[in-house]
């Protein structure tokens, strides 16, 4: 019986000590909230950047699906010529203008 009472007294003392130090846990939670808020802000910035990329260039081409103007070699063969559409040229021209201006 005394062992049980000692056990409960130990638990009560631990709870009292815990209640006296709420700032420790509060600071820990506030740090986690701060980290999460920073992650959210970083993610928002990433989303804004991706949206601007999509707005400026909504076309995504699978690799080797367009004409390779540089004639890079793959083994003994070069990429076979494929169509290169007007809007692809416009994208490249816009990027060049943005880069050099």
Backbone as JSON Lines, residues from 0, in Angstrom:
{"i":0,"aa":"X","n":[0.82,-1.2,0.0],"ca":[0.0,0.0,0.0],"c":[0.86,1.26,0.0]}
{"i":1,"aa":"X","n":[1.95,1.22,0.75],"ca":[2.83,2.38,0.81],"c":[3.48,2.65,-0.55]}
{"i":2,"aa":"X","n":[3.78,1.6,-1.29],"ca":[4.37,1.77,-2.63],"c":[3.41,2.51,-3.56]}
{"i":3,"aa":"X","n":[2.14,2.18,-3.45],"ca":[1.13,2.83,-4.29],"c":[1.03,4.31,-3.92]}
{"i":4,"aa":"X","n":[1.04,4.59,-2.63],"ca":[0.96,5.99,-2.17],"c":[2.19,6.76,-2.64]}
{"i":5,"aa":"X","n":[3.38,6.16,-2.54],"ca":[4.61,6.81,-3.01],"c":[4.53,7.09,-4.51]}
{"i":6,"aa":"X","n":[4.01,6.11,-5.24],"ca":[3.88,6.26,-6.69],"c":[2.96,7.44,-7.03]}
{"i":7,"aa":"X","n":[1.83,7.52,-6.35],"ca":[0.9,8.63,-6.6],"c":[1.48,9.97,-6.17]}
{"i":8,"aa":"X","n":[2.23,9.98,-5.07],"ca":[2.87,11.21,-4.62],"c":[3.9,11.69,-5.65]}
{"i":9,"aa":"X","n":[4.64,10.74,-6.21],"ca":[5.61,11.1,-7.25],"c":[4.89,11.7,-8.45]}
{"i":10,"aa":"X","n":[3.8,11.07,-8.86],"ca":[3.03,11.58,-10.0],"c":[2.46,12.97,-9.7]}
{"i":11,"aa":"X","n":[1.96,13.16,-8.48],"ca":[1.42,14.47,-8.11],"c":[2.51,15.54,-8.13]}
{"i":12,"aa":"X","n":[3.69,15.2,-7.63],"ca":[4.8,16.15,-7.64],"c":[5.23,16.49,-9.07]}
{"i":13,"aa":"X","n":[5.23,15.49,-9.94],"ca":[5.58,15.74,-11.35],"c":[4.55,16.66,-12.0]}
{"i":14,"aa":"X","n":[3.29,16.44,-11.7],"ca":[2.24,17.29,-12.26],"c":[2.34,18.71,-11.73]}
{"i":15,"aa":"X","n":[2.66,18.86,-10.46],"ca":[2.83,20.19,-9.89],"c":[4.0,20.91,-10.56]}
{"i":16,"aa":"X","n":[5.1,20.19,-10.76],"ca":[6.27,20.78,-11.41],"c":[5.92,21.16,-12.85]}
{"i":17,"aa":"X","n":[5.16,20.32,-13.52],"ca":[4.75,20.6,-14.89],"c":[3.9,21.86,-14.95]}
{"i":18,"aa":"X","n":[2.99,22.0,-14.0],"ca":[2.11,23.18,-13.99],"c":[2.87,24.46,-13.7]}
{"i":19,"aa":"X","n":[3.98,24.34,-13.01],"ca":[4.78,25.52,-12.7],"c":[5.61,25.98,-13.9]}
{"i":20,"aa":"X","n":[5.77,25.14,-14.92],"ca":[6.6,25.48,-16.07],"c":[5.81,25.48,-17.38]}
{"i":21,"aa":"X","n":[4.7,26.17,-17.43],"ca":[3.94,26.17,-18.68],"c":[4.65,26.93,-19.8]}
{"i":22,"aa":"X","n":[5.55,27.85,-19.42],"ca":[6.26,28.63,-20.44],"c":[7.14,27.76,-21.33]}
{"i":23,"aa":"X","n":[7.69,26.69,-20.75],"ca":[8.53,25.8,-21.54],"c":[7.74,25.22,-22.7]}
{"i":24,"aa":"X","n":[6.59,24.67,-22.39],"ca":[5.77,24.09,-23.45],"c":[5.2,25.16,-24.38]}
{"i":25,"aa":"X","n":[4.84,26.29,-23.83],"ca":[4.3,27.37,-24.65],"c":[5.36,27.86,-25.64]}
{"i":26,"aa":"X","n":[6.59,28.01,-25.17],"ca":[7.67,28.44,-26.07],"c":[7.91,27.42,-27.18]}
{"i":27,"aa":"X","n":[7.83,26.15,-26.81],"ca":[8.03,25.09,-27.79],"c":[6.94,25.16,-28.86]}
{"i":28,"aa":"X","n":[5.71,25.34,-28.43],"ca":[4.58,25.43,-29.37],"c":[4.73,26.67,-30.24]}
{"i":29,"aa":"X","n":[5.11,27.79,-29.64],"ca":[5.27,29.03,-30.41],"c":[6.38,28.9,-31.46]}
{"i":30,"aa":"X","n":[7.46,28.2,-31.12],"ca":[8.52,27.97,-32.1],"c":[8.0,27.13,-33.26]}
{"i":31,"aa":"X","n":[7.24,26.09,-32.94],"ca":[6.68,25.25,-34.0],"c":[5.72,26.04,-34.88]}
{"i":32,"aa":"X","n":[4.9,26.87,-34.27],"ca":[3.97,27.7,-35.04],"c":[4.75,28.66,-35.93]}
{"i":33,"aa":"X","n":[5.81,29.23,-35.39],"ca":[6.64,30.15,-36.17],"c":[7.26,29.43,-37.37]}
{"i":34,"aa":"X","n":[7.76,28.22,-37.16],"ca":[8.34,27.45,-38.26],"c":[7.29,27.14,-39.31]}
{"i":35,"aa":"X","n":[6.1,26.76,-38.87],"ca":[5.03,26.44,-39.82],"c":[4.6,27.69,-40.59]}
{"i":36,"aa":"X","n":[4.51,28.82,-39.92],"ca":[4.16,30.07,-40.61],"c":[5.21,30.43,-41.66]}
{"i":37,"aa":"X","n":[6.49,30.23,-41.33],"ca":[7.56,30.5,-42.29],"c":[7.45,29.55,-43.48]}
{"i":38,"aa":"X","n":[7.15,28.29,-43.21],"ca":[6.98,27.31,-44.29],"c":[5.81,27.7,-45.2]}
{"i":39,"aa":"X","n":[4.74,28.18,-44.6],"ca":[3.57,28.61,-45.38],"c":[3.94,29.8,-46.26]}
{"i":40,"aa":"X","n":[4.66,30.77,-45.71],"ca":[5.07,31.94,-46.49],"c":[5.99,31.54,-47.64]}
{"i":41,"aa":"X","n":[6.94,30.64,-47.37],"ca":[7.83,30.16,-48.43],"c":[7.03,29.44,-49.51]}
{"i":42,"aa":"X","n":[6.07,28.65,-49.1],"ca":[5.24,27.91,-50.05],"c":[4.4,28.87,-50.89]}
{"i":43,"aa":"X","n":[3.88,29.92,-50.27],"ca":[3.11,30.92,-51.02],"c":[3.99,31.57,-52.09]}
{"i":44,"aa":"X","n":[5.23,31.88,-51.73],"ca":[6.15,32.49,-52.69],"c":[6.44,31.52,-53.83]}
{"i":45,"aa":"X","n":[6.64,30.25,-53.51],"ca":[6.86,29.24,-54.56],"c":[5.67,29.16,-55.5]}
{"i":46,"aa":"X","n":[4.48,29.19,-54.94],"ca":[3.26,29.12,-55.75],"c":[3.17,30.33,-56.68]}
{"i":47,"aa":"X","n":[3.48,31.51,-56.16],"ca":[3.45,32.72,-56.98],"c":[4.45,32.6,-58.14]}
{"i":48,"aa":"X","n":[5.64,32.09,-57.85],"ca":[6.65,31.93,-58.9],"c":[6.18,30.92,-59.95]}
{"i":49,"aa":"X","n":[5.62,29.81,-59.52],"ca":[5.14,28.8,-60.47],"c":[3.98,29.35,-61.3]}
{"i":50,"aa":"X","n":[3.12,30.13,-60.68],"ca":[2.01,30.72,-61.43],"c":[2.52,31.67,-62.5]}
{"i":51,"aa":"X","n":[3.56,32.43,-62.19],"ca":[4.11,33.35,-63.21],"c":[4.75,32.56,-64.34]}
{"i":52,"aa":"X","n":[5.38,31.45,-64.03],"ca":[5.98,30.62,-65.08],"c":[4.88,30.06,-65.98]}
{"i":53,"aa":"X","n":[3.83,29.56,-65.37],"ca":[2.73,28.98,-66.15],"c":[2.05,30.05,-66.99]}
{"i":54,"aa":"X","n":[1.89,31.25,-66.41],"ca":[1.25,32.35,-67.15],"c":[2.1,32.74,-68.36]}
{"i":55,"aa":"X","n":[3.41,32.84,-68.15],"ca":[4.3,33.27,-69.23],"c":[4.56,32.16,-70.24]}
{"i":56,"aa":"X","n":[4.52,30.92,-69.79],"ca":[4.85,29.8,-70.67],"c":[3.97,28.6,-70.31]}
{"i":57,"aa":"X","n":[2.76,28.56,-70.83],"ca":[1.83,27.49,-70.45],"c":[2.13,26.15,-71.12]}
{"i":58,"aa":"X","n":[3.14,26.11,-71.99],"ca":[3.41,24.89,-72.74],"c":[4.56,24.12,-72.12]}
{"i":59,"aa":"X","n":[4.36,22.86,-71.92],"ca":[5.43,21.99,-71.43],"c":[5.61,20.9,-72.46]}
{"i":60,"aa":"X","n":[6.84,20.75,-72.93],"ca":[7.1,19.8,-73.99],"c":[7.82,18.57,-73.43]}
{"i":61,"aa":"X","n":[7.36,17.39,-73.8],"ca":[8.11,16.19,-73.42],"c":[9.48,16.23,-74.11]}
{"i":62,"aa":"X","n":[10.47,15.69,-73.43],"ca":[11.81,15.69,-73.97],"c":[11.84,15.01,-75.34]}
{"i":63,"aa":"X","n":[12.56,15.59,-76.27],"ca":[12.73,15.12,-77.65],"c":[11.44,15.15,-78.46]}
{"i":64,"aa":"X","n":[10.45,15.92,-78.06],"ca":[9.21,15.97,-78.82],"c":[9.18,17.13,-79.82]}
{"i":65,"aa":"X","n":[10.17,18.02,-79.76],"ca":[10.23,19.14,-80.69],"c":[11.55,19.07,-81.45]}
{"i":66,"aa":"X","n":[11.67,19.85,-82.48],"ca":[12.89,19.87,-83.27],"c":[14.04,20.36,-82.41]}
{"i":67,"aa":"X","n":[15.14,19.67,-82.48],"ca":[16.32,20.06,-81.74],"c":[17.17,20.94,-82.63]}
{"i":68,"aa":"X","n":[17.13,22.22,-82.4],"ca":[17.83,23.17,-83.26],"c":[19.35,23.08,-83.13]}
{"i":69,"aa":"X","n":[19.83,22.57,-82.01],"ca":[21.27,22.52,-81.78],"c":[21.9,21.26,-82.36]}
{"i":70,"aa":"X","n":[21.09,20.32,-82.83],"ca":[21.58,19.06,-83.41],"c":[22.51,18.31,-82.47]}
{"i":71,"aa":"X","n":[22.08,18.13,-81.24],"ca":[22.85,17.32,-80.31],"c":[22.82,15.88,-80.77]}
{"i":72,"aa":"X","n":[23.91,15.19,-80.6],"ca":[23.98,13.79,-81.0],"c":[23.55,12.88,-79.87]}
{"i":73,"aa":"X","n":[22.85,11.82,-80.23],"ca":[22.49,10.76,-79.28],"c":[23.06,9.49,-79.87]}
{"i":74,"aa":"X","n":[24.15,9.04,-79.33],"ca":[24.81,7.88,-79.91],"c":[25.33,8.23,-81.3]}
{"i":75,"aa":"X","n":[25.02,7.39,-82.29],"ca":[25.44,7.65,-83.66],"c":[24.4,8.42,-84.45]}
{"i":76,"aa":"X","n":[23.27,8.7,-83.83],"ca":[22.16,9.32,-84.53],"c":[21.87,10.68,-83.92]}
{"i":77,"aa":"X","n":[21.4,11.61,-84.74],"ca":[20.95,12.89,-84.2],"c":[19.44,12.81,-84.03]}
{"i":78,"aa":"X","n":[18.91,13.71,-83.2],"ca":[17.46,13.74,-83.04],"c":[16.81,13.95,-84.4]}
{"i":79,"aa":"X","n":[15.78,13.22,-84.64],"ca":[15.07,13.4,-85.91],"c":[14.32,14.72,-85.87]}
{"i":80,"aa":"X","n":[14.27,15.37,-87.0],"ca":[13.62,16.67,-87.08],"c":[12.13,16.55,-86.82]}
{"i":81,"aa":"X","n":[11.62,17.44,-85.99],"ca":[10.2,17.47,-85.66],"c":[9.7,18.89,-85.88]}
{"i":82,"aa":"X","n":[8.42,19.06,-85.86],"ca":[7.85,20.4,-86.06],"c":[8.21,21.32,-84.91]}
{"i":83,"aa":"X","n":[8.35,22.59,-85.24],"ca":[8.61,23.62,-84.24],"c":[7.63,24.74,-84.52]}
{"i":84,"aa":"X","n":[6.66,24.89,-83.68],"ca":[5.53,25.77,-83.97],"c":[5.82,27.23,-83.64]}
{"i":85,"aa":"X","n":[5.01,28.08,-84.24],"ca":[5.15,29.52,-84.07],"c":[5.15,29.92,-82.6]}
{"i":86,"aa":"X","n":[4.25,29.34,-81.79],"ca":[4.18,29.73,-80.39],"c":[5.42,29.3,-79.63]}
{"i":87,"aa":"X","n":[6.12,28.28,-80.1],"ca":[7.38,27.91,-79.47],"c":[8.44,28.98,-79.73]}
{"i":88,"aa":"X","n":[8.44,29.51,-80.96],"ca":[9.35,30.59,-81.28],"c":[9.03,31.83,-80.44]}
{"i":89,"aa":"X","n":[7.76,32.11,-80.26],"ca":[7.37,33.29,-79.47],"c":[7.85,33.17,-78.03]}
{"i":90,"aa":"X","n":[7.78,31.98,-77.47],"ca":[8.26,31.77,-76.11],"c":[9.76,32.05,-76.03]}
{"i":91,"aa":"X","n":[10.5,31.52,-76.99],"ca":[11.95,31.74,-76.99],"c":[12.28,33.22,-77.18]}
{"i":92,"aa":"X","n":[11.57,33.88,-78.08],"ca":[11.82,35.3,-78.32],"c":[11.52,36.13,-77.07]}
{"i":93,"aa":"X","n":[10.44,35.8,-76.39],"ca":[10.08,36.54,-75.17],"c":[11.16,36.36,-74.1]}
{"i":94,"aa":"X","n":[11.66,35.14,-73.95],"ca":[12.72,34.89,-72.98],"c":[13.98,35.66,-73.32]}
{"i":95,"aa":"X","n":[14.32,35.72,-74.59],"ca":[15.51,36.46,-75.01],"c":[15.34,37.95,-74.73]}
{"i":96,"aa":"X","n":[14.18,38.49,-75.04],"ca":[13.91,39.91,-74.78],"c":[14.0,40.2,-73.28]}
{"i":97,"aa":"X","n":[13.41,39.34,-72.46],"ca":[13.47,39.53,-71.01],"c":[14.9,39.43,-70.5]}
{"i":98,"aa":"X","n":[15.68,38.54,-71.05],"ca":[17.06,38.34,-70.6],"c":[17.94,39.54,-70.94]}
{"i":99,"aa":"X","n":[17.8,40.07,-72.15],"ca":[18.69,41.13,-72.6],"c":[18.19,42.53,-72.28]}
{"i":100,"aa":"X","n":[16.99,42.66,-71.76],"ca":[16.5,43.99,-71.4],"c":[16.71,44.27,-69.98]}
